[in-house]
Coordinates of C-alpha atoms in Angstrom, one line a residue:
M1 CA 24.3 -30.0 -8.1
R2 CA 26.5 -29.7 -5.0
F3 CA 25.4 -32.0 -2.1
L4 CA 27.3 -33.3 0.8
I5 CA 28.5 -36.8 0.1
S6 CA 27.8 -37.9 3.6
F7 CA 25.2 -40.4 4.7
C8 CA 23.9 -41.8 7.9
F9 CA 23.4 -45.5 8.2
S10 CA 20.1 -47.1 9.1
F11 CA 19.8 -47.8 12.8
V12 CA 17.3 -48.9 15.4
F13 CA 16.5 -47.9 18.9
A14 CA 13.6 -48.8 21.0
G15 CA 11.7 -50.2 18.0
V16 CA 12.1 -47.1 15.9
V17 CA 13.8 -47.5 12.5
F18 CA 15.3 -44.5 10.8
A19 CA 15.9 -45.0 7.1
T20 CA 19.2 -44.0 5.3
T21 CA 18.9 -40.2 5.0
P22 CA 21.3 -37.8 3.1
M23 CA 22.8 -35.3 5.4
L24 CA 22.1 -31.6 5.0
Q25 CA 24.5 -28.7 5.5
Q26 CA 24.1 -26.8 8.7
P27 CA 22.2 -23.6 8.3
L28 CA 24.5 -21.7 10.6
D29 CA 28.3 -21.4 10.7
L30 CA 28.1 -22.2 14.5
P31 CA 28.4 -25.4 16.5
I32 CA 25.0 -27.0 16.8
A33 CA 23.3 -26.0 20.1
L34 CA 19.5 -26.4 20.4
S35 CA 17.1 -24.4 22.5
A36 CA 14.1 -26.6 21.3
S37 CA 13.6 -29.9 19.6
F38 CA 11.2 -31.3 17.1
G39 CA 7.8 -32.4 18.4
E40 CA 7.8 -30.5 21.7
L41 CA 4.4 -30.0 23.2
R42 CA 3.3 -26.4 22.8
P43 CA -0.1 -24.6 23.2
N44 CA -2.3 -25.9 20.5
H45 CA 0.5 -27.3 18.4
F46 CA 3.7 -29.5 18.2
H47 CA 7.0 -27.7 17.7
A48 CA 7.5 -28.2 14.0
G49 CA 11.3 -28.0 13.8
L50 CA 14.6 -27.3 15.6
D51 CA 15.5 -24.0 17.3
F52 CA 19.2 -23.4 16.7
K53 CA 20.9 -21.1 19.3
T54 CA 22.7 -18.0 17.9
E55 CA 24.7 -17.1 21.0
Q56 CA 21.9 -14.7 22.2
Q57 CA 22.5 -12.3 19.3
C58 CA 21.3 -11.5 15.8
G59 CA 23.3 -11.1 12.6
Y60 CA 24.7 -14.6 11.7
A61 CA 24.6 -15.8 8.1
I62 CA 21.8 -18.3 7.3
R63 CA 22.7 -20.7 4.6
S64 CA 20.6 -22.8 2.3
V65 CA 21.1 -26.4 3.5
A66 CA 20.9 -27.8 0.0
E67 CA 20.4 -26.9 -3.7
G68 CA 16.9 -25.6 -4.5
Y69 CA 14.9 -22.4 -4.9
V70 CA 13.2 -19.9 -2.6
S71 CA 9.5 -21.0 -3.0
R72 CA 7.8 -18.8 -0.4
I73 CA 8.5 -15.5 1.4
K74 CA 6.4 -14.6 4.4
I75 CA 6.6 -11.5 6.6
S76 CA 4.4 -11.2 9.7
Q77 CA 4.3 -9.2 12.9
F78 CA 3.8 -12.3 14.9
G79 CA 4.4 -16.1 14.2
Y80 CA 7.5 -16.8 12.2
G81 CA 8.3 -13.1 11.6
N82 CA 10.6 -12.8 8.5
C83 CA 10.6 -16.3 7.0
L84 CA 11.9 -18.1 4.0
Y85 CA 10.9 -21.4 2.4
V86 CA 13.4 -23.2 0.2
T87 CA 12.2 -26.2 -1.9
H88 CA 14.7 -28.9 -2.8
P89 CA 14.7 -31.6 -5.5
Q90 CA 14.9 -34.3 -2.8
G91 CA 11.2 -33.8 -2.1
I92 CA 11.7 -31.6 0.9
T93 CA 11.2 -28.0 1.8
T94 CA 13.2 -26.3 4.4
V95 CA 11.9 -23.3 6.5
Y96 CA 14.0 -20.5 8.1
A97 CA 12.1 -18.3 10.6
H98 CA 12.6 -15.3 12.9
L99 CA 15.1 -13.8 10.4
D100 CA 16.4 -10.3 10.9
A101 CA 16.8 -9.7 7.2
F102 CA 17.0 -11.5 3.8
N103 CA 20.0 -11.3 1.5
D104 CA 20.4 -8.3 -0.8
S105 CA 18.6 -9.7 -3.9
I106 CA 15.7 -11.1 -1.9
T107 CA 15.4 -7.9 0.1
S108 CA 15.3 -5.8 -3.1
W109 CA 12.5 -7.9 -4.5
V110 CA 10.6 -7.8 -1.2
R111 CA 10.8 -4.0 -1.0
T112 CA 9.5 -3.7 -4.6
Y113 CA 6.6 -6.0 -3.7
Q114 CA 5.8 -4.1 -0.5
Y115 CA 5.7 -0.7 -2.2
E116 CA 3.7 -2.0 -5.2
H117 CA 1.1 -3.6 -2.9
Q118 CA 1.5 -0.9 -0.1
T119 CA 1.8 -3.6 2.6
F120 CA 4.4 -4.6 5.2
Q121 CA 3.1 -8.1 5.9
M122 CA 3.1 -10.5 3.0
D123 CA 2.9 -14.2 2.1
V124 CA 4.0 -14.9 -1.5
Q125 CA 4.6 -18.2 -3.4
L126 CA 7.4 -18.1 -5.9
P127 CA 8.3 -20.1 -9.0
D128 CA 11.7 -21.8 -9.3
S129 CA 13.0 -19.2 -11.7
I130 CA 13.2 -16.2 -9.4
F131 CA 15.6 -17.2 -6.6
P132 CA 17.5 -20.4 -7.3
V133 CA 20.0 -21.3 -4.6
S134 CA 23.0 -23.6 -4.3
Q135 CA 23.9 -25.4 -1.1
G136 CA 25.7 -23.1 1.2
D137 CA 24.4 -19.8 -0.3
V138 CA 23.7 -17.1 2.2
I139 CA 19.9 -16.5 2.0
A140 CA 19.3 -14.4 5.2
I141 CA 20.6 -13.1 8.5
S142 CA 19.5 -14.6 11.8
G143 CA 17.2 -12.5 14.0
N144 CA 14.5 -12.3 16.6
T145 CA 11.4 -11.3 14.6
G146 CA 7.8 -12.5 15.0
S147 CA 6.7 -14.3 18.2
S148 CA 10.3 -15.1 19.2
A149 CA 11.4 -15.0 22.9
G150 CA 15.0 -14.4 22.0
P151 CA 17.5 -14.5 19.0
H152 CA 17.6 -17.9 17.4
L153 CA 16.9 -19.7 14.1
H154 CA 13.7 -21.8 13.9
F155 CA 14.5 -24.4 11.2
E156 CA 12.1 -26.9 9.7
V157 CA 12.1 -29.8 7.2
R158 CA 8.8 -30.5 5.5
N159 CA 7.6 -33.1 3.0
T160 CA 7.0 -30.8 0.0
E161 CA 4.1 -32.9 -1.5
K162 CA 2.3 -33.8 1.8
E163 CA 3.1 -30.6 3.7
E164 CA 4.1 -32.7 6.7
A165 CA 6.6 -31.6 9.3
M166 CA 9.5 -34.0 9.6
D167 CA 12.2 -34.3 12.3
P168 CA 15.2 -32.3 11.1
Q169 CA 17.5 -34.4 13.4
D170 CA 17.2 -37.1 10.7
Y171 CA 19.6 -34.9 8.7
Y172 CA 22.0 -34.0 11.5
R173 CA 24.0 -35.8 14.1
I174 CA 24.0 -34.0 17.4
E175 CA 25.9 -35.3 20.4
D176 CA 23.5 -36.4 23.1
T177 CA 24.3 -38.8 25.9
V178 CA 21.9 -37.4 28.5
R179 CA 18.9 -39.4 29.5
P180 CA 15.3 -38.0 29.7
K181 CA 14.0 -37.2 33.2
F182 CA 10.7 -38.0 34.7
K183 CA 9.1 -35.3 36.8
R184 CA 5.6 -36.5 37.8
V185 CA 3.1 -39.2 37.1
G186 CA -0.6 -38.4 36.9
V187 CA -3.7 -40.6 37.2
R188 CA -7.1 -39.5 35.9
P189 CA -10.2 -41.5 37.0
I190 CA -13.1 -41.7 34.7
A191 CA -16.2 -40.0 36.2
N192 CA -18.5 -42.4 37.9
E193 CA -16.3 -45.3 36.7
G194 CA -13.0 -45.0 38.6
T195 CA -11.3 -43.7 41.7
V196 CA -7.7 -42.8 42.7
A197 CA -6.8 -42.8 46.4
G198 CA -10.5 -43.0 47.1
Q199 CA -11.3 -39.9 45.1
C200 CA -12.7 -39.3 41.6
V201 CA -10.5 -36.4 40.6
F202 CA -7.1 -36.1 38.9
Q203 CA -4.1 -37.0 41.2
S204 CA -0.4 -36.2 40.6
Y205 CA 2.6 -37.9 42.3
K206 CA 6.3 -37.0 42.5
T207 CA 8.9 -39.2 41.0
W208 CA 12.5 -39.8 42.2
Q209 CA 15.6 -41.2 40.6
E210 CA 17.1 -44.2 42.2
T211 CA 20.0 -44.8 39.8
A212 CA 20.9 -43.4 36.4
G213 CA 17.9 -43.7 34.1
N214 CA 15.8 -45.5 36.8
Y215 CA 12.9 -43.7 38.5
R216 CA 10.3 -44.6 41.0
A217 CA 6.9 -43.3 42.3
K218 CA 5.1 -44.4 45.4
P219 CA 2.3 -47.1 45.1
I220 CA -1.0 -45.6 44.0
E221 CA -4.3 -47.0 45.2
A222 CA -7.0 -47.1 42.5
W223 CA -10.2 -48.9 41.4
G224 CA -12.2 -49.0 38.3
K225 CA -11.4 -47.2 35.0
I226 CA -8.4 -44.9 35.1
G227 CA -6.0 -43.2 32.6
L228 CA -2.2 -42.8 33.2
E229 CA -0.4 -39.6 32.5
V230 CA 3.2 -38.5 32.8
M231 CA 5.3 -35.3 32.8
A232 CA 8.8 -35.9 31.5
F233 CA 11.5 -34.0 29.5
D234 CA 14.7 -34.6 27.6
Y235 CA 18.1 -32.9 28.1
M236 CA 21.2 -32.5 26.0
N237 CA 25.0 -32.3 26.6
G238 CA 26.1 -28.9 27.7
Q239 CA 22.7 -27.3 27.5
S240 CA 20.5 -25.9 30.3
N241 CA 17.3 -26.2 28.2
F242 CA 14.8 -29.0 28.4
Y243 CA 13.3 -30.7 25.4
G244 CA 10.4 -32.9 24.3
L245 CA 10.5 -36.7 24.2
K246 CA 10.9 -38.6 21.0
R247 CA 9.1 -41.7 22.2
L248 CA 7.0 -42.9 25.2
V249 CA 6.1 -46.5 25.9
V250 CA 3.8 -47.7 28.7
L251 CA 3.7 -51.4 29.9
V252 CA 1.4 -52.8 32.5
D253 CA 2.3 -56.3 33.8
N254 CA 4.8 -56.5 31.0
E255 CA 2.1 -56.0 28.3
L256 CA 2.2 -53.0 25.9
Q257 CA -0.5 -50.6 26.9
F258 CA 0.4 -47.5 25.0
S259 CA 3.2 -46.1 22.8
Y260 CA 3.8 -42.8 21.1
V261 CA 6.6 -41.7 18.7
I262 CA 6.9 -38.5 16.8
N263 CA 8.8 -38.6 13.5
K264 CA 6.5 -36.4 11.5
F265 CA 3.0 -34.9 11.8
S266 CA 0.4 -33.2 9.6
F267 CA -0.3 -29.5 10.1
E268 CA -4.0 -30.3 9.3
H269 CA -4.3 -32.1 12.6
D270 CA -1.7 -30.3 14.6
R271 CA -4.3 -29.0 17.0
A272 CA -5.1 -32.6 18.1
I273 CA -2.1 -32.2 20.5
N274 CA -4.9 -31.0 22.9
A275 CA -6.2 -34.6 23.0
F276 CA -2.8 -36.0 23.8
I277 CA -2.0 -33.7 26.7
D278 CA -4.2 -33.3 29.7
Y279 CA -5.9 -30.2 28.5
E280 CA -7.7 -29.5 31.7
Q281 CA -4.5 -29.5 33.7
W282 CA -2.8 -27.3 31.2
V283 CA -5.6 -24.7 31.4
K284 CA -5.6 -24.7 35.1
T285 CA -1.9 -25.0 36.0
R286 CA 0.1 -24.7 32.7
D287 CA 1.6 -28.1 33.6
V288 CA 1.9 -30.4 30.6
Y289 CA 1.1 -34.1 31.2
M290 CA 1.1 -36.6 28.3
C291 CA -1.9 -38.8 28.4
A292 CA -1.1 -42.5 27.9
Y293 CA -4.7 -43.2 26.8
M294 CA -6.8 -42.3 23.8
P295 CA -9.9 -40.1 23.3
Q296 CA -12.8 -41.2 21.1
Y297 CA -11.4 -39.1 18.3
Q298 CA -7.7 -38.7 17.6
P299 CA -6.7 -37.9 14.0
L300 CA -2.9 -37.9 14.7
A301 CA -1.2 -41.1 13.6
L302 CA 1.4 -41.1 16.4
F303 CA 0.1 -43.8 18.7
S304 CA -0.1 -47.5 19.2
T305 CA -2.4 -48.7 21.9
K306 CA -4.2 -51.7 23.5
D307 CA -7.8 -50.7 22.9
D308 CA -8.2 -47.2 24.3
A309 CA -5.3 -47.7 26.7
Y310 CA -7.4 -47.0 29.8
L311 CA -6.7 -49.3 32.7
N312 CA -9.5 -51.3 34.3
I313 CA -8.4 -52.0 37.9
D314 CA -10.9 -54.7 38.8
Q315 CA -8.8 -57.0 41.0
E316 CA -7.3 -56.4 44.5
R317 CA -3.7 -57.0 43.5
D318 CA -0.6 -55.1 42.4
Y319 CA -0.5 -53.9 38.8
Q320 CA 3.2 -53.4 37.7
V321 CA 3.6 -50.2 35.6
E322 CA 6.7 -49.3 33.5
M323 CA 6.9 -46.0 31.6
K324 CA 9.9 -45.8 29.2
A325 CA 11.0 -42.4 27.8
Y326 CA 13.4 -42.0 24.9
D327 CA 15.1 -39.1 23.2
Y328 CA 16.3 -39.0 19.5
A329 CA 19.7 -40.5 20.3
G330 CA 18.1 -43.5 22.0
N331 CA 18.9 -42.6 25.6
E332 CA 16.4 -44.3 27.8
S333 CA 14.9 -43.7 31.2
V334 CA 12.4 -46.0 33.0
L335 CA 9.8 -45.1 35.6
R336 CA 8.4 -48.0 37.6
F337 CA 5.5 -47.9 40.1
V338 CA 2.7 -50.1 41.4
I339 CA -1.0 -49.5 41.1
K340 CA -2.6 -51.3 44.1
G341 CA -6.1 -52.4 43.3
K342 CA -8.3 -51.6 46.2
S343 CA -12.0 -52.2 46.0
T344 CA -13.8 -48.9 46.6
T345 CA -17.4 -47.7 46.7
M346 CA -17.7 -45.2 43.9
P347 CA -18.3 -41.7 45.4
L348 CA -21.8 -40.4 44.6
M349 CA -21.5 -38.0 41.8
C350 CA -24.1 -36.0 40.0
N351 CA -25.2 -37.6 36.7
P352 CA -23.9 -35.7 33.7
S353 CA -26.0 -32.6 33.2
G354 CA -26.5 -30.7 30.1
E355 CA -27.1 -31.6 26.5
K356 CA -25.2 -34.5 25.1
F357 CA -22.9 -33.6 22.1
A358 CA -21.6 -36.6 20.2
Y359 CA -18.0 -36.3 18.8
D360 CA -19.0 -38.1 15.6
K361 CA -22.2 -36.1 14.8
M362 CA -23.3 -32.6 14.0
N363 CA -24.5 -30.8 17.2
F364 CA -26.8 -27.8 17.5
F365 CA -27.7 -25.7 20.6
T366 CA -30.0 -22.7 20.9
K367 CA -31.3 -20.7 23.9
D368 CA -31.7 -17.0 24.7
S369 CA -31.2 -16.2 21.0
V370 CA -27.7 -17.8 21.2
M371 CA -27.0 -20.4 18.5
L372 CA -24.0 -22.8 18.5
F373 CA -23.2 -25.2 15.7
V374 CA -20.6 -27.9 16.6
P375 CA -19.6 -30.0 13.5
R376 CA -18.6 -33.6 13.5
G377 CA -15.0 -34.0 14.5
A378 CA -14.8 -30.8 16.5
L379 CA -14.9 -32.8 19.8
Y380 CA -12.5 -35.4 20.9
N381 CA -15.0 -37.1 23.2
D382 CA -18.7 -37.1 23.7
T383 CA -19.5 -34.1 25.9
Y384 CA -22.5 -33.0 28.0
F385 CA -22.7 -29.4 27.0
R386 CA -23.6 -26.9 29.7
Y387 CA -24.8 -23.3 29.2
S388 CA -25.5 -20.3 31.4
K389 CA -26.2 -16.6 31.1
Q390 CA -25.3 -14.2 33.7
Y391 CA -24.7 -10.4 34.2
D392 CA -21.3 -9.0 35.2
S393 CA -21.5 -5.7 37.1
T394 CA -18.3 -4.5 35.4
L395 CA -19.7 -5.0 31.9
S396 CA -22.7 -3.5 30.1
A397 CA -23.6 -6.8 28.5
P398 CA -24.5 -10.3 29.7
V399 CA -21.8 -13.0 29.8
Y400 CA -22.6 -16.3 28.1
A401 CA -20.9 -19.4 29.5
L402 CA -20.6 -21.9 26.6
H403 CA -19.5 -25.0 28.4
E404 CA -16.1 -25.1 30.0
N405 CA -12.8 -23.8 28.8
T406 CA -11.1 -27.0 30.0
V407 CA -12.7 -28.9 27.1
P408 CA -10.7 -28.5 23.9
L409 CA -12.1 -28.1 20.4
H410 CA -10.4 -29.5 17.3
K411 CA -12.3 -27.4 14.7
N412 CA -14.0 -24.1 14.6
V413 CA -17.6 -24.0 15.7
A414 CA -20.2 -21.5 14.5
L415 CA -21.5 -19.1 17.1
I416 CA -24.3 -16.4 16.9
L417 CA -24.4 -14.2 20.0
P418 CA -27.1 -11.6 20.5
I419 CA -26.3 -8.0 21.4
D420 CA -28.2 -7.1 24.6
K421 CA -28.6 -3.4 23.8
D422 CA -28.0 -2.6 20.1
T423 CA -27.7 1.2 20.5
L424 CA -24.5 2.0 18.6
T425 CA -24.9 3.8 15.3
C426 CA -21.6 2.5 14.0
K427 CA -22.1 -1.3 14.2
N428 CA -18.4 -2.0 13.5
Q429 CA -17.7 -0.8 17.0
Y430 CA -19.2 -3.9 18.5
Y431 CA -16.9 -6.8 19.0
L432 CA -17.1 -10.4 20.3
A433 CA -14.9 -10.9 23.4
Y434 CA -13.6 -14.1 25.1
K435 CA -12.4 -14.3 28.6
N436 CA -8.9 -15.9 28.7
T437 CA -7.4 -18.0 31.6
Y438 CA -6.1 -14.8 33.2
G439 CA -9.6 -13.3 33.4
K440 CA -9.0 -10.7 30.6
W441 CA -11.4 -10.1 27.8
G442 CA -9.8 -10.5 24.3
Y443 CA -11.0 -9.6 20.8
V444 CA -12.5 -12.4 18.7
P445 CA -13.0 -11.8 14.9
A446 CA -16.7 -11.6 14.2
S447 CA -19.2 -9.7 12.1
Y448 CA -22.4 -7.8 12.9
E449 CA -25.6 -9.2 11.5
K450 CA -29.1 -8.1 12.5
G451 CA -28.5 -7.4 16.1
A452 CA -26.0 -10.2 16.7
M453 CA -22.3 -11.1 16.4
V454 CA -21.6 -14.0 14.1
A455 CA -18.2 -15.8 14.4
K456 CA -16.3 -19.0 14.1
V457 CA -14.6 -19.8 17.4
N458 CA -12.2 -22.5 18.5
K459 CA -12.7 -22.5 22.3
F460 CA -15.4 -23.2 24.8
G461 CA -15.7 -20.7 27.6
E462 CA -17.2 -17.3 28.5
Y463 CA -18.2 -14.9 25.7
T464 CA -19.8 -11.5 25.6
V465 CA -20.3 -8.6 23.2
L466 CA -18.4 -5.3 24.0
A467 CA -18.0 -2.0 22.2
D468 CA -14.8 -0.2 21.3
T469 CA -15.2 3.5 20.6
I470 CA -11.7 4.6 21.5
A471 CA -9.2 5.2 18.7
P472 CA -5.6 3.9 18.9
T473 CA -2.7 5.8 20.4
I474 CA 0.4 6.9 18.5
R475 CA 3.5 7.8 20.5
P476 CA 6.7 9.1 18.9
M477 CA 9.8 7.2 20.1
Q478 CA 12.6 8.2 17.7
K479 CA 13.2 10.8 15.0
T480 CA 16.5 11.1 13.1
R481 CA 17.4 11.8 9.5
T482 CA 17.5 8.1 8.8
K483 CA 14.9 6.5 11.0
I484 CA 11.5 7.3 12.4
R485 CA 9.9 5.1 15.1
F486 CA 6.5 5.1 16.9
R487 CA 4.8 2.9 19.3
I488 CA 1.1 2.3 18.4
N489 CA -1.4 0.7 20.7
D490 CA -5.0 -0.1 21.1
K491 CA -6.3 -1.1 24.6
Q492 CA -9.3 -3.2 23.5
T493 CA -9.2 -4.7 20.0
D494 CA -5.6 -4.2 18.9
I495 CA -4.3 -2.7 15.7
A496 CA -5.8 -3.6 12.3
T497 CA -4.0 -1.4 9.9
F498 CA -1.3 1.3 9.8
N499 CA -0.1 3.3 6.9
G500 CA 2.5 6.0 6.5
Y501 CA 2.8 8.7 3.9
M502 CA 5.5 11.2 2.9
D503 CA 4.2 14.1 1.0
G504 CA 1.1 12.0 0.1
Q505 CA 3.1 9.0 -1.1
W506 CA 2.9 5.7 0.7
V507 CA 6.1 4.7 2.5
L508 CA 7.0 1.4 4.3
F509 CA 6.7 1.2 8.0
E510 CA 7.8 -2.1 9.5
I511 CA 6.1 -3.4 12.7
D512 CA 7.4 -5.8 15.4
A513 CA 5.7 -7.9 18.0
K514 CA 5.8 -5.0 20.5
N515 CA 3.7 -2.7 18.2
R516 CA 6.7 -0.6 17.3
I517 CA 6.6 0.7 13.8
T518 CA 9.8 2.0 12.1
Y519 CA 10.5 3.8 8.9
H520 CA 14.0 3.6 7.5
Y521 CA 14.9 6.4 5.1
D522 CA 15.4 5.1 1.5
N523 CA 17.2 7.5 -0.8
T524 CA 16.2 5.5 -3.9
R525 CA 12.5 6.4 -3.2
L526 CA 12.7 9.7 -1.4
K527 CA 14.9 12.8 -1.9
A528 CA 16.7 14.2 1.1
G529 CA 15.2 17.2 2.7
K530 CA 12.0 18.3 4.5
H531 CA 8.9 16.2 4.1
H532 CA 5.4 16.0 5.5
L533 CA 4.6 12.8 7.4
R534 CA 1.1 11.5 7.8
L535 CA 0.5 8.3 9.8
E536 CA -2.9 6.6 9.9
V537 CA -3.6 3.8 12.5
T538 CA -6.9 1.9 12.7
D539 CA -8.1 -0.6 15.2
R540 CA -10.2 -3.7 14.5
C541 CA -13.4 -1.8 15.2
G542 CA -12.6 0.9 12.6
N543 CA -11.5 3.7 15.1
K544 CA -8.8 5.8 13.4
T545 CA -6.0 8.0 14.7
V546 CA -4.0 10.3 12.4
Y547 CA -0.6 11.8 13.3
E548 CA 1.0 14.5 11.2
D549 CA 4.4 16.2 11.4
N550 CA 7.1 17.8 9.3
V551 CA 10.4 15.8 9.3
R552 CA 13.8 16.2 7.7
L553 CA 15.3 13.1 6.2
G554 CA 18.6 12.3 4.5
Y555 CA 21.8 14.3 4.2

């Protein structure tokens, strides 16, 4: 077994202790430069690894960071794209994503699997006997596949047994002497129980830096029950990117009110990030505020708080607030401001309307033949569910408003939505649609059952039932003797399947995130010469388009 004889010592910063951890080899033969860090706050999830820069290009060798074996191969149009998982005897599994290609032996195995199963996309678990690797072996080539915004390597370290994401920086030492920076502080009053600046709505305030690592915000008048929030980011030497915080600590009058640190997290509860950020602000503005208070239900074990960490401003005095932000290297910045208690008559607000849904109970709603089942643990807080039905002149079906899209769900909820006019002969052409934050209707997986659409959904908001009777489009982009490329598209429900055939035999077309499908001539499977190409593309409602042509391949 070859393993680097290099160890990091135990050290402490800001109350966080890192155990002695063996170092791993770098996965790239490049100086370490990160475009994203572990635990960054992303839509519906934490960033599960490090993003290594690859000088804005593809084609660099990716090496196994330690001895082990390739335990999983996953290929997807979106997400991680071409991805490898390597399991190591130390109890960890490393993940390498957005790859351009695998090494020759893995590629050969993958091609055989794809042709045998007639599929491009795959997700296969492997035993330790097929692809054992030594530390430093080239296992792939860096790329830009899947849901990648530019060439880079997404790299993860996971606990093999628990399937938890762990911070890869525990295994590497990266120069970082740059402190985090505070951007804004937010205050959210609790409805009917608190005010900020005399109002009962979220308020946000700018921060400014006085000296290195020391920030201020103007005094904030408040009364009653409020929650503190903050927008802050980390930075690194020589990089223009901004990163997530490693730790956040909030003190009020020198007493610990709230702390957060991310060393690892469970994928099972990853979505609970929506109860850590101010989800309403994110939906409305795309600004990400970390909430320094707790919901009624929070399954992530990343927090330490005084009760629920809400502040009860019940005295006319100054409350001294300190927010401390830390990065992995221990660099610290502190934001200080005063909350000035000012007795205020609570603004008259409407009593909560709607049906109360308890976060810790099963909830059921039905009206207008709509049925909604919200299981225990799907909500982060008790919620007064509101419902309405209205007609949109641009649609041929009613729109059902199932509460508000600013309230997050932790689990899927069961939904049955009636079809207003069930006139289509082909019932597969109905689809459930959800209105996104940009006002566009998007496809939601569902099935037709007795005049209704049945689905499991993970968002509150506006839903309707639409019909897709239009087949996908196929547009030729490139035809040579070694490569054929098309762009396939479907305006309503997107592409479900695509299959290509040469002289009646299935051939591999690869697809990217831009719906470009490409066939690369393979002389081991097809003789050079003239061939008949047939391409079949189907959307999610079963509408099919067929393209046929005669092509000449090979030399």
